[in-house]
Short mmCIF file of C-alpha atoms in Angstrom, two decimals:
data_model
loop_
_atom_site.label_atom_id
_atom_site.label_comp_id
_atom_site.label_asym_id
_atom_site.label_seq_id
_atom_site.Cartn_x
_atom_site.Cartn_y
_atom_site.Cartn_z
CA UNK Q 251 130.81 128.59 88.55
CA UNK Q 252 130.10 128.51 84.83
CA UNK Q 253 126.49 128.33 83.67
CA UNK Q 254 125.17 127.87 80.13
CA UNK Q 255 121.52 128.74 79.48
CA UNK Q 256 120.01 127.99 76.08
CA UNK Q 257 116.72 128.71 74.40
CA UNK Q 258 115.26 128.21 70.95
CA UNK Q 259 114.08 130.47 68.15
CA UNK Q 260 110.34 130.55 67.44
CA UNK Q 261 109.01 127.65 65.37
CA UNK Q 262 105.77 126.17 64.13
CA UNK Q 263 104.47 129.55 63.01
CA UNK Q 264 104.69 131.08 66.48
CA UNK Q 265 106.01 134.66 66.57
CA UNK Q 266 107.84 134.09 69.88
CA UNK Q 267 109.36 131.29 71.91
CA UNK Q 268 109.23 131.84 75.69
CA UNK Q 269 112.60 130.12 76.13
CA UNK Q 270 114.18 132.78 73.90
CA UNK Q 271 112.68 135.52 76.09
CA UNK Q 272 114.11 133.89 79.23
CA UNK Q 273 117.58 133.71 77.66
CA UNK Q 274 117.42 137.35 76.57
CA UNK Q 275 116.43 138.42 80.09
CA UNK Q 276 119.14 136.35 81.79
CA UNK Q 277 121.79 137.65 79.36
CA UNK Q 278 121.32 141.10 80.93
CA UNK Q 279 121.61 139.80 84.50
CA UNK Q 280 124.62 140.09 86.76
CA UNK Q 281 124.90 137.08 89.03
CA UNK Q 282 127.68 137.17 91.64
CA UNK Q 283 130.03 134.21 91.33
CA UNK Q 284 128.45 133.02 88.07
CA UNK Q 285 130.08 133.19 84.66
CA UNK Q 286 126.95 133.17 82.51
CA UNK Q 287 126.87 132.24 78.84
CA UNK Q 288 123.62 132.33 76.88
CA UNK Q 289 122.66 131.11 73.43
CA UNK Q 290 119.50 131.04 71.33
CA UNK Q 291 119.59 128.01 69.07
CA UNK Q 292 117.96 127.72 65.65
CA UNK Q 293 115.19 125.23 65.04
CA UNK Q 294 115.18 123.07 61.91
CA UNK Q 295 111.86 121.34 61.38
CA UNK Q 296 111.39 118.50 58.93
CA UNK Q 297 108.42 116.24 58.39
#
């Protein structure tokens, strides 16, 4: 099974984004039967 997990860079002045931390943790994991791809996506904010 293939699994893609994405998170986002920090935004809005925050130094961290919890979704990025989850992705970084999962990227180190070995999951039997799972082909894991991870990505941290940039955030572009406009007003």
